[in-house]
């Protein structure tokens, strides 16, 4: 039972490069989320998708874009990476509004 | 006032000890509540949901006090493997914030031999 799968696990980029972080869930969940977590800090919501076909900004959306490709997949794109985007990125999914979220094991991204 | 506040700790306890964490939340209309644990550099994992009547899962007991707007987690007979950061998580009213969870900063627990 894979749950939430994120790729890649690790990535090093140069400033100005672009990349897409992939997330897929096999639990038939409606909602999906992207967070970042910086050392010593809590989780901060970047974007979320309450259901297939919808996306909304979270707390820290600047510098990111997302695509809810289908019910299973929710990708996060960095168009022009900056050192301030060095972080651990977690994707999560949720079946409904009052339910807990289930997390992938993260993508560790370093931008030089 | 922060939406979800936790004592960051760290809590350092010996094996076999009982330890309790508290968490307060600001929105009285919050819908659901959870405790997650997060190991160093790993993803948060759901430990347990928190219900109004209180609930227990083995050595772990969670309580919710809506009147005082706080949630607690009690760990009995602590194990070395309980060492982690414990996150208090609150689900605000769905009318204003569908599904978006609010995470506390976490309480660090270290269990030593």
Short mmCIF file of C-alpha atoms in Angstrom, two decimals:
data_model
loop_
_atom_site.label_atom_id
_atom_site.label_comp_id
_atom_site.label_asym_id
_atom_site.label_seq_id
_atom_site.Cartn_x
_atom_site.Cartn_y
_atom_site.Cartn_z
CA UNK A 1 0.00 0.00 0.00
CA UNK A 2 1.98 2.98 -1.32
CA UNK A 3 -0.18 5.81 0.11
CA UNK A 4 1.35 9.13 -0.97
CA UNK A 5 4.40 8.94 -3.22
CA UNK A 6 6.71 11.87 -3.90
CA UNK A 7 9.44 12.13 -6.50
CA UNK A 8 12.26 12.93 -6.47
CA UNK A 9 13.47 12.28 -2.91
CA UNK A 10 16.45 14.65 -3.26
CA UNK A 11 17.32 17.39 -5.74
CA UNK A 12 20.00 20.04 -6.07
CA UNK A 13 19.32 22.99 -8.37
CA UNK A 14 21.11 26.12 -9.39
CA UNK A 15 19.47 29.50 -8.90
CA UNK A 16 17.15 30.24 -11.82
CA UNK A 17 16.56 26.63 -12.82
CA UNK A 18 13.07 25.23 -12.93
CA UNK A 19 11.72 21.90 -11.80
CA UNK A 20 8.53 20.06 -10.97
CA UNK A 21 7.94 18.02 -7.83
CA UNK A 22 5.58 15.13 -8.37
CA UNK A 23 3.04 13.71 -5.95
CA UNK A 24 0.63 10.83 -6.40
CA UNK A 25 -1.79 9.15 -4.01
CA UNK A 26 -3.55 5.82 -4.39
CA UNK A 27 -6.13 6.24 -1.61
CA UNK A 28 -8.82 7.86 -3.79
CA UNK A 29 -8.59 11.02 -1.69
CA UNK A 30 -10.32 14.19 -2.85
CA UNK A 31 -7.96 16.80 -1.42
CA UNK A 32 -4.23 17.24 -1.83
CA UNK A 33 -1.75 19.67 -0.30
CA UNK A 34 1.80 20.93 -0.69
CA UNK A 35 3.78 22.09 2.37
CA UNK A 36 7.30 23.25 2.99
CA UNK A 37 9.20 22.79 6.23
CA UNK A 38 12.32 24.75 7.09
CA UNK A 39 14.74 23.89 9.92
CA UNK A 40 13.25 24.64 13.32
CA UNK A 41 9.97 25.74 11.78
CA UNK A 42 6.56 24.24 11.41
CA UNK A 43 4.81 23.17 8.25
CA UNK A 44 3.66 25.97 5.98
CA UNK A 45 1.00 25.42 3.34
CA UNK A 46 2.02 26.43 -0.18
CA UNK A 47 -1.00 25.39 -2.29
CA UNK A 48 -3.85 22.98 -1.99
CA UNK A 49 -6.47 21.34 -4.13
CA UNK A 50 -9.79 20.66 -2.41
CA UNK A 51 -10.96 18.50 -5.30
CA UNK A 52 -9.97 17.53 -8.81
CA UNK A 53 -10.02 20.61 -11.04
CA UNK A 54 -9.54 23.19 -8.27
CA UNK A 55 -6.44 24.73 -6.72
CA UNK A 56 -6.01 27.48 -4.15
CA UNK A 57 -3.18 29.43 -2.57
CA UNK A 58 -2.00 28.65 0.90
CA UNK A 59 0.16 30.62 3.27
CA UNK A 60 3.33 30.91 1.13
CA UNK A 61 2.44 30.55 -2.58
CA UNK A 62 4.89 33.06 -4.09
CA UNK A 63 7.38 31.49 -6.48
CA UNK A 64 5.33 28.30 -6.96
CA UNK A 65 2.65 26.96 -9.26
CA UNK A 66 0.62 23.78 -9.03
CA UNK A 67 -1.34 21.46 -11.28
CA UNK A 68 -3.97 18.97 -10.21
CA UNK A 69 -3.48 16.67 -13.15
CA UNK A 70 -6.20 14.21 -12.11
CA UNK A 71 -7.58 12.87 -8.86
CA UNK A 72 -4.36 10.99 -8.10
CA UNK A 73 -1.69 13.53 -9.00
CA UNK A 74 -0.79 17.00 -7.75
CA UNK A 75 2.45 18.60 -8.91
CA UNK A 76 4.37 21.60 -7.61
CA UNK A 77 6.49 23.68 -9.98
CA UNK A 78 9.29 26.10 -9.24
CA UNK A 79 9.64 28.29 -12.32
CA UNK A 80 12.85 30.07 -11.31
CA UNK A 81 14.38 28.55 -8.22
CA UNK A 82 15.82 30.82 -5.53
CA UNK A 83 18.04 29.91 -2.52
CA UNK A 84 15.12 30.89 -0.22
CA UNK A 85 13.22 27.90 -1.62
CA UNK A 86 15.73 25.46 -0.16
CA UNK A 87 13.51 23.33 2.05
CA UNK A 88 11.87 19.98 2.59
CA UNK A 89 8.64 19.70 0.63
CA UNK A 90 5.81 17.44 1.75
CA UNK A 91 2.75 16.45 -0.19
CA UNK A 92 -0.35 15.28 1.68
CA UNK A 93 -3.77 13.94 0.80
CA UNK A 94 -7.08 13.85 2.63
CA UNK A 95 -10.36 12.15 1.99
CA UNK A 96 -12.59 14.93 3.30
CA UNK A 97 -12.71 18.20 5.23
CA UNK A 98 -12.68 16.86 8.79
CA UNK A 99 -10.31 13.98 8.22
CA UNK A 100 -6.57 13.76 8.93
CA UNK A 101 -4.04 14.24 6.18
CA UNK A 102 -1.59 11.57 5.09
CA UNK A 103 1.89 12.65 4.07
CA UNK A 104 4.45 11.51 1.55
CA UNK A 105 8.02 11.07 2.73
CA UNK A 106 9.18 14.39 1.33
CA UNK A 107 11.48 15.93 -1.26
CA UNK A 108 14.68 17.51 0.04
CA UNK A 109 15.48 20.41 -2.26
CA UNK A 110 18.67 22.48 -2.18
CA UNK A 111 19.13 25.54 -4.36
CA UNK A 112 22.63 26.87 -4.77
CA UNK B 1 -2.51 34.74 19.74
CA UNK B 2 -1.28 31.87 17.58
CA UNK B 3 -3.94 29.60 16.13
CA UNK B 4 -2.34 26.54 17.72
CA UNK B 5 0.17 26.81 20.56
CA UNK B 6 2.34 24.11 22.04
CA UNK B 7 5.11 24.08 24.60
CA UNK B 8 8.16 23.45 22.40
CA UNK B 9 10.00 21.61 25.16
CA UNK B 10 12.30 19.80 24.94
CA UNK B 11 10.98 17.22 27.35
CA UNK B 12 13.69 14.83 28.51
CA UNK B 13 12.31 11.83 30.38
CA UNK B 14 13.65 8.41 31.42
CA UNK B 15 12.28 5.20 29.99
CA UNK B 16 9.11 4.15 31.75
CA UNK B 17 8.09 7.70 32.66
CA UNK B 18 4.70 9.23 32.01
CA UNK B 19 4.73 12.49 30.09
CA UNK B 20 1.94 14.85 29.07
CA UNK B 21 1.76 17.51 26.40
CA UNK B 22 -0.82 20.26 26.14
CA UNK B 23 -1.91 22.33 23.22
CA UNK B 24 -4.27 25.30 22.99
CA UNK B 25 -6.19 26.51 19.97
CA UNK B 26 -7.75 29.89 19.27
CA UNK B 27 -10.76 29.15 17.06
CA UNK B 28 -13.60 27.86 19.19
CA UNK B 29 -15.44 26.60 16.10
CA UNK B 30 -12.64 24.20 15.11
CA UNK B 31 -13.98 20.91 13.86
CA UNK B 32 -11.47 18.16 14.42
CA UNK B 33 -8.21 17.55 16.19
CA UNK B 34 -5.22 15.27 15.77
CA UNK B 35 -1.84 14.40 17.19
CA UNK B 36 0.95 13.63 14.73
CA UNK B 37 4.49 12.55 15.43
CA UNK B 38 7.44 13.56 13.33
CA UNK B 39 10.83 11.90 13.51
CA UNK B 40 13.91 13.88 12.56
CA UNK B 41 13.83 14.76 8.85
CA UNK B 42 10.87 12.47 8.21
CA UNK B 43 7.25 13.10 7.30
CA UNK B 44 4.58 13.74 9.93
CA UNK B 45 2.61 10.59 10.74
CA UNK B 46 -0.84 10.47 12.26
CA UNK B 47 -0.64 9.27 15.85
CA UNK B 48 -4.28 9.58 16.76
CA UNK B 49 -7.41 11.59 16.27
CA UNK B 50 -8.82 13.36 19.33
CA UNK B 51 -12.47 13.00 20.25
CA UNK B 52 -14.57 14.94 22.74
CA UNK B 53 -15.01 11.91 24.93
CA UNK B 54 -11.30 11.25 25.04
CA UNK B 55 -9.67 8.26 23.44
CA UNK B 56 -6.92 5.80 24.16
CA UNK B 57 -4.63 3.78 21.94
CA UNK B 58 -2.33 1.54 23.92
CA UNK B 59 0.03 3.73 25.94
CA UNK B 60 -1.35 6.93 24.41
CA UNK B 61 -4.37 8.88 25.67
CA UNK B 62 -5.76 12.01 24.04
CA UNK B 63 -8.22 14.41 25.57
CA UNK B 64 -10.15 17.36 24.19
CA UNK B 65 -11.55 20.17 26.32
CA UNK B 66 -13.68 22.36 24.08
CA UNK B 67 -14.67 24.77 26.86
CA UNK B 68 -11.05 25.63 27.57
CA UNK B 69 -9.92 25.05 23.99
CA UNK B 70 -7.09 22.70 24.74
CA UNK B 71 -5.98 19.25 23.71
CA UNK B 72 -3.70 16.95 25.62
CA UNK B 73 -1.63 13.87 24.90
CA UNK B 74 -0.51 11.51 27.64
CA UNK B 75 2.18 8.91 27.02
CA UNK B 76 2.57 6.20 29.63
CA UNK B 77 5.55 3.87 30.08
CA UNK B 78 7.72 5.87 27.67
CA UNK B 79 9.94 3.94 25.26
CA UNK B 80 13.13 5.06 23.58
CA UNK B 81 11.25 4.83 20.30
CA UNK B 82 8.80 7.51 21.49
CA UNK B 83 11.54 10.12 21.01
CA UNK B 84 10.17 12.46 18.34
CA UNK B 85 8.47 15.79 17.81
CA UNK B 86 4.74 15.70 18.58
CA UNK B 87 2.53 17.99 16.54
CA UNK B 88 -0.83 19.25 17.70
CA UNK B 89 -3.08 19.71 14.67
CA UNK B 90 -6.42 21.48 14.44
CA UNK B 91 -8.95 21.58 11.63
CA UNK B 92 -10.62 25.01 11.47
CA UNK B 93 -14.28 25.40 10.49
CA UNK B 94 -14.79 24.01 7.02
CA UNK B 95 -16.80 27.07 5.99
CA UNK B 96 -13.70 29.23 6.18
CA UNK B 97 -10.85 26.88 5.55
CA UNK B 98 -11.86 23.64 3.89
CA UNK B 99 -9.68 20.78 5.04
CA UNK B 100 -6.69 22.97 5.75
CA UNK B 101 -5.07 21.82 8.93
CA UNK B 102 -3.32 24.18 11.30
CA UNK B 103 -0.15 22.68 12.75
CA UNK B 104 1.44 23.61 16.03
CA UNK B 105 5.18 24.15 16.13
CA UNK B 106 5.66 20.81 17.85
CA UNK B 107 6.88 19.54 21.21
CA UNK B 108 10.21 17.73 21.25
CA UNK B 109 10.36 14.59 23.38
CA UNK B 110 13.57 12.72 24.17
CA UNK B 111 13.34 9.47 26.12
CA UNK B 112 16.65 8.35 27.60
CA UNK B 113 17.75 5.03 29.08
#
